[in-house]
mmCIF file with all atom_site columns, C-alpha atoms in Angstrom:
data_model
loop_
_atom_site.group_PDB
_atom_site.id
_atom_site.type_symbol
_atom_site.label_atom_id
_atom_site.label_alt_id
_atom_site.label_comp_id
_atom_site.label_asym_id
_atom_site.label_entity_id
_atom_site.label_seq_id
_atom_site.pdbx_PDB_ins_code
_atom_site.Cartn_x
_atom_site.Cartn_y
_atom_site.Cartn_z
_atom_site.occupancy
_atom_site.B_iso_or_equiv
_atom_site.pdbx_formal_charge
_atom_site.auth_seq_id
_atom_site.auth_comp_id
_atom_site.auth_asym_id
_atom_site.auth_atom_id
_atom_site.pdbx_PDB_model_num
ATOM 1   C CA . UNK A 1 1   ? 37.045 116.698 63.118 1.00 0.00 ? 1   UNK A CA 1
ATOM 2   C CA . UNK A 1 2   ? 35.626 112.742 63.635 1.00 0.00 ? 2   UNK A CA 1
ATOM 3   C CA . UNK A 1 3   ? 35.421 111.323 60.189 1.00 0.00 ? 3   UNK A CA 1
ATOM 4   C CA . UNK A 1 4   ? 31.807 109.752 59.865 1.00 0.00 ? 4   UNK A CA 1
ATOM 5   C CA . UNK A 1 5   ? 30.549 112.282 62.186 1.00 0.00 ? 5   UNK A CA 1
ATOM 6   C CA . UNK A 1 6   ? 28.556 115.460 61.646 1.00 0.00 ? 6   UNK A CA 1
ATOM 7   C CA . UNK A 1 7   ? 30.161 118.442 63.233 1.00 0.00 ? 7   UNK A CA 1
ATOM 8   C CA . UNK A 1 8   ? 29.235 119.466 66.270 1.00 0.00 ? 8   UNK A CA 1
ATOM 9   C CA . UNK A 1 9   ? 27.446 123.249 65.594 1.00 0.00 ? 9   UNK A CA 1
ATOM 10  C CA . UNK A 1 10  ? 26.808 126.361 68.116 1.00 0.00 ? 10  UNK A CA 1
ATOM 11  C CA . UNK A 1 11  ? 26.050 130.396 67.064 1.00 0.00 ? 11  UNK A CA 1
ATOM 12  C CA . UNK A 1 12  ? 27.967 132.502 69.528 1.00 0.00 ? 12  UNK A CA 1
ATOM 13  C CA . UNK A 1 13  ? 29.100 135.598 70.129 1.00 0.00 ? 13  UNK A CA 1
ATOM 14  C CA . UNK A 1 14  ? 33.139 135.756 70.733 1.00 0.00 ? 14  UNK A CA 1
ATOM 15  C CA . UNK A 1 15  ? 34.455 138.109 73.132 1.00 0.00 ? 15  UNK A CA 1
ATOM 16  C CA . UNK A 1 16  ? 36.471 141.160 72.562 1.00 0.00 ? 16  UNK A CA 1
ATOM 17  C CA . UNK A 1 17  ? 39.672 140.801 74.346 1.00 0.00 ? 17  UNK A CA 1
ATOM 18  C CA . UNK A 1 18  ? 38.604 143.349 77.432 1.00 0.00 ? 18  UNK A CA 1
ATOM 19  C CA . UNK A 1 19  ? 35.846 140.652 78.098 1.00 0.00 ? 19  UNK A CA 1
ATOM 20  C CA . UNK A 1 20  ? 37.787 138.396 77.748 1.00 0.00 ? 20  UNK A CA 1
ATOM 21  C CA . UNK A 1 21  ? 40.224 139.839 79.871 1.00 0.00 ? 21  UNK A CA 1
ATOM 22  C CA . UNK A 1 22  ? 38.254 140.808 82.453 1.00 0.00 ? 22  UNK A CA 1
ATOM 23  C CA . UNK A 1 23  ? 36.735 137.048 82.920 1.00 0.00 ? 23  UNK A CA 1
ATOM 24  C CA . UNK A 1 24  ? 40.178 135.936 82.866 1.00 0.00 ? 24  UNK A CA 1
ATOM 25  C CA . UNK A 1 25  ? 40.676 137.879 85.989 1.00 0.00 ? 25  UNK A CA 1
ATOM 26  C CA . UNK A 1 26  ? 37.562 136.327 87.382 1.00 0.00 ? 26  UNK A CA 1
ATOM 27  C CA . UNK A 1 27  ? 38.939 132.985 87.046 1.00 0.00 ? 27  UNK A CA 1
ATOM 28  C CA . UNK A 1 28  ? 42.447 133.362 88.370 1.00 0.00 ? 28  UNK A CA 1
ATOM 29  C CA . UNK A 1 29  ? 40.229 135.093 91.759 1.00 0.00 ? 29  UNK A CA 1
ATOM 30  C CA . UNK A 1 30  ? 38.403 131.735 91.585 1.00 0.00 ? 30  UNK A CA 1
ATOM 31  C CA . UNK A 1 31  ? 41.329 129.770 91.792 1.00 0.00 ? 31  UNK A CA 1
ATOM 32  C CA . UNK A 1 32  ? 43.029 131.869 94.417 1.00 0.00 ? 32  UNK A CA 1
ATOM 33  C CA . UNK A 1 33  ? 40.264 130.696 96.836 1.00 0.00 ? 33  UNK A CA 1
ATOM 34  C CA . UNK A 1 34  ? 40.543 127.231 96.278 1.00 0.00 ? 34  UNK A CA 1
ATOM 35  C CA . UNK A 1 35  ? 37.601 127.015 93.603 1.00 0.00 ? 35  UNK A CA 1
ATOM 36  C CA . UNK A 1 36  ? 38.806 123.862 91.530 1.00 0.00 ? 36  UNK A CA 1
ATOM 37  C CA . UNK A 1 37  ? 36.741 122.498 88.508 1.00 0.00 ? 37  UNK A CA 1
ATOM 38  C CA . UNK A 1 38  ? 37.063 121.888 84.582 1.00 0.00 ? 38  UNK A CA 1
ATOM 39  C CA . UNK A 1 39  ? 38.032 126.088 83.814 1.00 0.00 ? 39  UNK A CA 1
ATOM 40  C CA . UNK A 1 40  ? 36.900 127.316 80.062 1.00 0.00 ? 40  UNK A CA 1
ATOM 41  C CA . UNK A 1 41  ? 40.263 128.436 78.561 1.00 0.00 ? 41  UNK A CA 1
ATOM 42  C CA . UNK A 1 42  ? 40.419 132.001 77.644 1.00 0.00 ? 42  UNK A CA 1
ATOM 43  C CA . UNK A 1 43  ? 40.351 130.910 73.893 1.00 0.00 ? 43  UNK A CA 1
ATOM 44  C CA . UNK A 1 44  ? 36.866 129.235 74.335 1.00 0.00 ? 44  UNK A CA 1
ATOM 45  C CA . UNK A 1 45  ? 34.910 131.626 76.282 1.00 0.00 ? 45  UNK A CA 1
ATOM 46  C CA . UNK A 1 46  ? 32.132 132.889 74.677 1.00 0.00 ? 46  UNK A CA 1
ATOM 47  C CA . UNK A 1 47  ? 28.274 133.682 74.561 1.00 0.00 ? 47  UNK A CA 1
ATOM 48  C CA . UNK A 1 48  ? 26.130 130.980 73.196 1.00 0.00 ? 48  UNK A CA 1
ATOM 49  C CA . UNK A 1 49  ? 23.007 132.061 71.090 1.00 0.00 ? 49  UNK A CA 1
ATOM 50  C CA . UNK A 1 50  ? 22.112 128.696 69.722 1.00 0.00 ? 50  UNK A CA 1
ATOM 51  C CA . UNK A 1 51  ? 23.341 125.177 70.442 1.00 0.00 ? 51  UNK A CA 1
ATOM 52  C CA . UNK A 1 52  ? 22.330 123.111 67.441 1.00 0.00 ? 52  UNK A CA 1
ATOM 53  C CA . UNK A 1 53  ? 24.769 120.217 68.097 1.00 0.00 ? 53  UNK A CA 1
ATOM 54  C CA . UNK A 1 54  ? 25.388 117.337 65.740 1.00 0.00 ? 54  UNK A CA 1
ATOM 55  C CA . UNK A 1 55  ? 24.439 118.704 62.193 1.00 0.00 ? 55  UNK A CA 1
ATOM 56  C CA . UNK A 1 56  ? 25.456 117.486 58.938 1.00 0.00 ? 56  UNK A CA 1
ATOM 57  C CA . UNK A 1 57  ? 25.254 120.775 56.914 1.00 0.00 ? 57  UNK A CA 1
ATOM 58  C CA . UNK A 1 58  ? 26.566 123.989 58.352 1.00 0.00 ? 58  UNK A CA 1
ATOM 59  C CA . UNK A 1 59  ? 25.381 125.459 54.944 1.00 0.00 ? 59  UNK A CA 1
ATOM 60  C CA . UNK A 1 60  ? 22.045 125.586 55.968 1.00 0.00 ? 60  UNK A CA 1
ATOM 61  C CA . UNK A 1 61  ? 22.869 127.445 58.877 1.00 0.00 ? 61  UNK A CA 1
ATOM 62  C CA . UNK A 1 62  ? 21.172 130.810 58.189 1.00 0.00 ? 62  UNK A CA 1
ATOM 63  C CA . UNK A 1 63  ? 22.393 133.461 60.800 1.00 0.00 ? 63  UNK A CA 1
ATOM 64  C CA . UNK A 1 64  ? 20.493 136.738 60.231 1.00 0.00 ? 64  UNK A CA 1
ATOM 65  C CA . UNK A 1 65  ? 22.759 140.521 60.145 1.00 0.00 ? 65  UNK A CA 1
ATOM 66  C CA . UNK A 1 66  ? 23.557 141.871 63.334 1.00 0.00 ? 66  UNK A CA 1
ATOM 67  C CA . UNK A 1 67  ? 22.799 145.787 64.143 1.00 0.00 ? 67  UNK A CA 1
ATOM 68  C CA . UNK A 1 68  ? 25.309 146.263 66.499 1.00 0.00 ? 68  UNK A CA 1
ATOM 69  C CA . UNK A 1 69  ? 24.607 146.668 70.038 1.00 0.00 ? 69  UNK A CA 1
ATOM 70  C CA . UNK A 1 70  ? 26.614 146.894 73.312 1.00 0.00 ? 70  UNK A CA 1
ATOM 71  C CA . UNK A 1 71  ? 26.380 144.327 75.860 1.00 0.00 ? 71  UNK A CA 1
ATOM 72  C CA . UNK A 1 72  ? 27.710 144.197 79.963 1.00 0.00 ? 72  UNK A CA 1
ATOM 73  C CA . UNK A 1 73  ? 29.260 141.780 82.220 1.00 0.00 ? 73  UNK A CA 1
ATOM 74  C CA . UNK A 1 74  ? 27.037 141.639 85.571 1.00 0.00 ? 74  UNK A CA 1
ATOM 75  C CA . UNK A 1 75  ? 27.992 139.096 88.050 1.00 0.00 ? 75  UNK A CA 1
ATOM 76  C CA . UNK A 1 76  ? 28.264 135.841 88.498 1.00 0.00 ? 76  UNK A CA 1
ATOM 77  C CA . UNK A 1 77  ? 26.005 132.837 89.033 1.00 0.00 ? 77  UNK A CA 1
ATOM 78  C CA . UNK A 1 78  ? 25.946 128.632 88.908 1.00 0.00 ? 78  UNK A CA 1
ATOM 79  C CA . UNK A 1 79  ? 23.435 126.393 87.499 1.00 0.00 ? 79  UNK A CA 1
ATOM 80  C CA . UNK A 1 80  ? 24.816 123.616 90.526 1.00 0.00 ? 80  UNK A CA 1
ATOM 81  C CA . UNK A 1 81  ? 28.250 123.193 89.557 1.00 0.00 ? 81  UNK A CA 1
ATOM 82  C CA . UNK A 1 82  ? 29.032 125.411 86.572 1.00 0.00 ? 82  UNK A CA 1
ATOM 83  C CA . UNK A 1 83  ? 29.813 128.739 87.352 1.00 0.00 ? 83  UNK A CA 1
ATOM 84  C CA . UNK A 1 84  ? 29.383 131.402 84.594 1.00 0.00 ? 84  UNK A CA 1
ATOM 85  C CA . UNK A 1 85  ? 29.253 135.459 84.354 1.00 0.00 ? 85  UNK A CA 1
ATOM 86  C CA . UNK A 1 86  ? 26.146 136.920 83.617 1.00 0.00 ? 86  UNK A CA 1
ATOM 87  C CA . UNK A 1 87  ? 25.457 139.588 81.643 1.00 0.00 ? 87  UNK A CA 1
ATOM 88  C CA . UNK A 1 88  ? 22.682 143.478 82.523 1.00 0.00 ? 88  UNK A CA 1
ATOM 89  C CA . UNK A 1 89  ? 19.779 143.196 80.521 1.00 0.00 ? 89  UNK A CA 1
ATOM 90  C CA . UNK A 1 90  ? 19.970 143.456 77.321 1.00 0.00 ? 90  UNK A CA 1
ATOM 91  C CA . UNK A 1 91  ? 16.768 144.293 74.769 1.00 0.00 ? 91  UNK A CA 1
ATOM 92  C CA . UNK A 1 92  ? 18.436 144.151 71.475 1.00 0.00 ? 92  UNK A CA 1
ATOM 93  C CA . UNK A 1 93  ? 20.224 140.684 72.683 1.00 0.00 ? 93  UNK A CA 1
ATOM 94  C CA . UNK A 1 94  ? 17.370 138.938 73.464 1.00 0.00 ? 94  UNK A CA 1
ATOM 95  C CA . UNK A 1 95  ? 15.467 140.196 70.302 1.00 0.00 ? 95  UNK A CA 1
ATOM 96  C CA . UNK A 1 96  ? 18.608 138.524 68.005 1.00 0.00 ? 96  UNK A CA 1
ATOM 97  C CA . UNK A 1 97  ? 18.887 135.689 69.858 1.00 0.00 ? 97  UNK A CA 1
ATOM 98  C CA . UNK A 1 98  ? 14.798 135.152 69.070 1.00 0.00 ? 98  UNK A CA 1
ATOM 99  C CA . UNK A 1 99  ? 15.463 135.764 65.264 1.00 0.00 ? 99  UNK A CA 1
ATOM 100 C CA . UNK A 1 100 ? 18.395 133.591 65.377 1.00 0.00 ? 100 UNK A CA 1
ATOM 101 C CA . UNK A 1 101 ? 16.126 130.605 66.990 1.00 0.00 ? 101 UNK A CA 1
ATOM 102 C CA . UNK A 1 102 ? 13.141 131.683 64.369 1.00 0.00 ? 102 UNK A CA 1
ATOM 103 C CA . UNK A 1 103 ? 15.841 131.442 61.416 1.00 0.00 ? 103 UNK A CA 1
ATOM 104 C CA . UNK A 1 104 ? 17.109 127.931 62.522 1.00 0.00 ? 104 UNK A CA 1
ATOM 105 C CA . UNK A 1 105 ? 13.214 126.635 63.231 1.00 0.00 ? 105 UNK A CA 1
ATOM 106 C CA . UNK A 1 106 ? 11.936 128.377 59.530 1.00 0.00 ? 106 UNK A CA 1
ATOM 107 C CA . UNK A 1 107 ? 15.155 126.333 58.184 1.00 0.00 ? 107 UNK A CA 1
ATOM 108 C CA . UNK A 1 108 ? 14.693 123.173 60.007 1.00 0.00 ? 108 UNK A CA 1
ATOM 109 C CA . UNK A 1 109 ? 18.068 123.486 61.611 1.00 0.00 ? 109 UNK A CA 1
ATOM 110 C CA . UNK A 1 110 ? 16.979 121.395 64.821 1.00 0.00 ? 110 UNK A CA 1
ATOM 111 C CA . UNK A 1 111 ? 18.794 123.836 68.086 1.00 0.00 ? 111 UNK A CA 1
ATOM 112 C CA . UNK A 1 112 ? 18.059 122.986 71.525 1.00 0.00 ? 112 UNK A CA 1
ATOM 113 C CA . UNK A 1 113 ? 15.294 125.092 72.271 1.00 0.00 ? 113 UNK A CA 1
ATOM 114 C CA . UNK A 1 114 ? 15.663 125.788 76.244 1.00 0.00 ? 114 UNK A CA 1
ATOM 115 C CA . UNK A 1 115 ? 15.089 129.420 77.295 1.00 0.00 ? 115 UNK A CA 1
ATOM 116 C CA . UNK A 1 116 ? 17.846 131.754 76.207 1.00 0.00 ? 116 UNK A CA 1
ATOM 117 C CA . UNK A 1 117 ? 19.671 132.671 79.263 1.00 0.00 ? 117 UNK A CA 1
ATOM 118 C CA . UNK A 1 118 ? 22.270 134.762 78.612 1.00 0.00 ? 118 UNK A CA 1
ATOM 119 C CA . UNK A 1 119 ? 25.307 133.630 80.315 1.00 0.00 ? 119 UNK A CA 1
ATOM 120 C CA . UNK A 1 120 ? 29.501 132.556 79.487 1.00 0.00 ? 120 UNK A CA 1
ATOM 121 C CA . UNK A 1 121 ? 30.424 129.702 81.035 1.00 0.00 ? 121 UNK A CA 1
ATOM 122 C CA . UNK A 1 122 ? 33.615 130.414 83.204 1.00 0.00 ? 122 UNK A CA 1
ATOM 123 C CA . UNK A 1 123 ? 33.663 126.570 84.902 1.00 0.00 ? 123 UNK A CA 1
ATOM 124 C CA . UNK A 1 124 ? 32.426 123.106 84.858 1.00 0.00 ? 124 UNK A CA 1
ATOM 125 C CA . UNK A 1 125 ? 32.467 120.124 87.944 1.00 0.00 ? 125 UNK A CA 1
ATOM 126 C CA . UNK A 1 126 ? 33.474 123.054 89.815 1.00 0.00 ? 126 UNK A CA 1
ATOM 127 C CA . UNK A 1 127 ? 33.896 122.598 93.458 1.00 0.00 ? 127 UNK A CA 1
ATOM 128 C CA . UNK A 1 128 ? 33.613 125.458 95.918 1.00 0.00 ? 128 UNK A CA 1
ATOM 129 C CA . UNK A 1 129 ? 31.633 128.707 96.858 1.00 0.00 ? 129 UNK A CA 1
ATOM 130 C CA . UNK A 1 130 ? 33.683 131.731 95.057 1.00 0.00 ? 130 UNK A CA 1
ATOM 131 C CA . UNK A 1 131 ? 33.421 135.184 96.178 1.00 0.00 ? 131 UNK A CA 1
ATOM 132 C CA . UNK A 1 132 ? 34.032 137.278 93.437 1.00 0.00 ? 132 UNK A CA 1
ATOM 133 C CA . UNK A 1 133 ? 32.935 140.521 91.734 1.00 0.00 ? 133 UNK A CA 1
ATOM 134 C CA . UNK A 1 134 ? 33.099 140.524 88.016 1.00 0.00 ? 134 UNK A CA 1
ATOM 135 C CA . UNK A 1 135 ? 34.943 143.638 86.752 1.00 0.00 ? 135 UNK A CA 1
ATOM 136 C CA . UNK A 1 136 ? 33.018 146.395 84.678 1.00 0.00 ? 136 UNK A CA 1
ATOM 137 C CA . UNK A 1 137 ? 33.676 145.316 80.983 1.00 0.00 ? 137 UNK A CA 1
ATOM 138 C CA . UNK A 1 138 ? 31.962 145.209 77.933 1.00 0.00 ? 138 UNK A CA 1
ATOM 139 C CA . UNK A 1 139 ? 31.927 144.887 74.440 1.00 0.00 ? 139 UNK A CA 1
ATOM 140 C CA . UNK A 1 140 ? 29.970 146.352 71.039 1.00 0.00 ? 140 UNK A CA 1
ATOM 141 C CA . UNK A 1 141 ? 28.009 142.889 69.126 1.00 0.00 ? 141 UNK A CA 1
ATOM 142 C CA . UNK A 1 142 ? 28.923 143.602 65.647 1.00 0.00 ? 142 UNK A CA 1
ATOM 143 C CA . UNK A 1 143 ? 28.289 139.951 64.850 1.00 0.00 ? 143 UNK A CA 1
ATOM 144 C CA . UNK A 1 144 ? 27.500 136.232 65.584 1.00 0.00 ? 144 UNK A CA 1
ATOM 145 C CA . UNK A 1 145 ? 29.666 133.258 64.513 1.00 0.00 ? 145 UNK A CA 1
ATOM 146 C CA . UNK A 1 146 ? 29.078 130.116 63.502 1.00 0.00 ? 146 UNK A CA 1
ATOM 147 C CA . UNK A 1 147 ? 30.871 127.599 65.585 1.00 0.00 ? 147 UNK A CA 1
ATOM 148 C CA . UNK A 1 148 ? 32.229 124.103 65.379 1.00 0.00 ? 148 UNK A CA 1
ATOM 149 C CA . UNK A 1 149 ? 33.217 121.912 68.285 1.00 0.00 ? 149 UNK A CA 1
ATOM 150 C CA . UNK A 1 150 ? 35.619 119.355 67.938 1.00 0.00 ? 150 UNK A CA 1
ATOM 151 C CA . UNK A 1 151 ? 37.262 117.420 70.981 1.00 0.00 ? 151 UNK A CA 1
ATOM 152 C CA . UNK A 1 152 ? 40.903 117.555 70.871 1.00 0.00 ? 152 UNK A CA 1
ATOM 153 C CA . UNK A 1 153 ? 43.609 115.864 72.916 1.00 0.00 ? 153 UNK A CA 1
ATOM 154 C CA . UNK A 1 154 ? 43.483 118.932 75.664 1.00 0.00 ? 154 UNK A CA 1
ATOM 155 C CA . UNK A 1 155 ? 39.917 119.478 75.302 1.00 0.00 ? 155 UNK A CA 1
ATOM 156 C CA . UNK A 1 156 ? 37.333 121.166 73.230 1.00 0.00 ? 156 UNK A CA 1
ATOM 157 C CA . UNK A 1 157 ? 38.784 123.295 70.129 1.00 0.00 ? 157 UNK A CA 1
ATOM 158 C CA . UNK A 1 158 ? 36.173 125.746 69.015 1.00 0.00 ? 158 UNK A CA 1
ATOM 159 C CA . UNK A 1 159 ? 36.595 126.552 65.418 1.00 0.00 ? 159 UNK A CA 1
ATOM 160 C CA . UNK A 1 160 ? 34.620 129.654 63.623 1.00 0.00 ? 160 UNK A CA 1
ATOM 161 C CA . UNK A 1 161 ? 33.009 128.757 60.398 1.00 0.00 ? 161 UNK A CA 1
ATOM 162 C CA . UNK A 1 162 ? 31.397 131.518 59.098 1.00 0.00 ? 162 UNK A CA 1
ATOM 163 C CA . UNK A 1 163 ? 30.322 135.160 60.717 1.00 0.00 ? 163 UNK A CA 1
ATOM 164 C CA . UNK A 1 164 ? 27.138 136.723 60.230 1.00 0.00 ? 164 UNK A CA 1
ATOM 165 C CA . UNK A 1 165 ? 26.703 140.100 57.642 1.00 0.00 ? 165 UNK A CA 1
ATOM 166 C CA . UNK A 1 166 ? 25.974 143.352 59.158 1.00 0.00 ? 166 UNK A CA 1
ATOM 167 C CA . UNK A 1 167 ? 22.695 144.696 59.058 1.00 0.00 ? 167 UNK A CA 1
ATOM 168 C CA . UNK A 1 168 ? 22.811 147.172 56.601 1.00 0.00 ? 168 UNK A CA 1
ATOM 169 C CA . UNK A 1 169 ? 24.887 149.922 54.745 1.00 0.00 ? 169 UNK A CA 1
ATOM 170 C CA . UNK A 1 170 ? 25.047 151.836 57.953 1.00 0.00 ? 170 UNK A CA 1
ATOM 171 C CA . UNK A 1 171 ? 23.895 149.605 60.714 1.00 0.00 ? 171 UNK A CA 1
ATOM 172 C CA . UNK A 1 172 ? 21.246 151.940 62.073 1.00 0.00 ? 172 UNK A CA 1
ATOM 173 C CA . UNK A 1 173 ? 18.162 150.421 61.692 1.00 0.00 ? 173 UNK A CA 1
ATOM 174 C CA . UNK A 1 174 ? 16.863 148.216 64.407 1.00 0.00 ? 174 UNK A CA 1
ATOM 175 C CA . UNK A 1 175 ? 14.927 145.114 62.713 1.00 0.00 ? 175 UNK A CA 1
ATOM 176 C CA . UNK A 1 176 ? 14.821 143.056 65.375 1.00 0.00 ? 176 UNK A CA 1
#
């Protein structure tokens, strides 16, 4: 971490190794047709919920229980030259990632507050169309992590800080 510096903060969901897996796959298709770019390692992909950025007190980071809910790869996309895998629709998603953003606000944890579109980043700078179809994967959310970013000597090295609690004893009611 840069001395001086506050870290560098995100809340994302990590993958479960069949997503991550399957986008994996993705990528090596990408580079079999020529598709060149800055490629997320497998260890970094992930689901953003929240990108706070620099932030001096990850204490104050308030990330509210998760009840679980499944979520879907469903193709893939750019916004101009980073590619990413999107995911189906997702209700209960969308409703934690708007507590998450109300959480951060009510603690004045300053996030960057474009609209949440779902989405992992698979490659950056890229050059080329790709033709692919994302496999059928998914995964169960259980829970969000809190994320810190440090650059390293072969690029970014995400480090988890802190996970969020489950929703309750059982994890059946739906609060959000």
């Amino acid at each position: 971490m840069n001395k001086g510096k506050p870290p560098r903060l995100f809340v994302a969901v990590c993958l479960s190794e069949e997503m991550r897996d399957a986008l994996c796959r993705v990528q090596r298709q990408m580079r079999a047709q020529q598709v060149t770019g800055n490629y997320i390692p497998p260890e970094n992909l992930h689901l953003t919920l929240a990108f706070i950025g620099e932030f001096p007190d990850p204490d104050a980071v308030c990330l509210p229980p998760v009840n679980p809910f499944p979520v879907e790869l469903d193709g893939i996309g750019s916004f101009g030259d980073l590619w990413w895998a999107g995911l189906k629709f997702c209700p209960p998603l969308r409703r934690y990632a708007l507590a998450l953003r109300h959480s951060l606000s009510d603690g004045g944890v300053p996030f960057d507050r474009k609209k949440f579109s779902p989405h992992i980043t698979l490659l950056r700078r890229g050059v080329g169309r790709p033709e692919v179809a994302v496999p059928k994967a998914g995964m169960v959310v259980d829970h969000v992590s809190l994320m810190r970013s440090d650059r390293g000597k072969h690029g970014m090295i995400y480090t988890e800080i802190r996970r969020s609690e489950p929703f309750g004893p059982d994890g059946t009611e739906d609060r959000f």
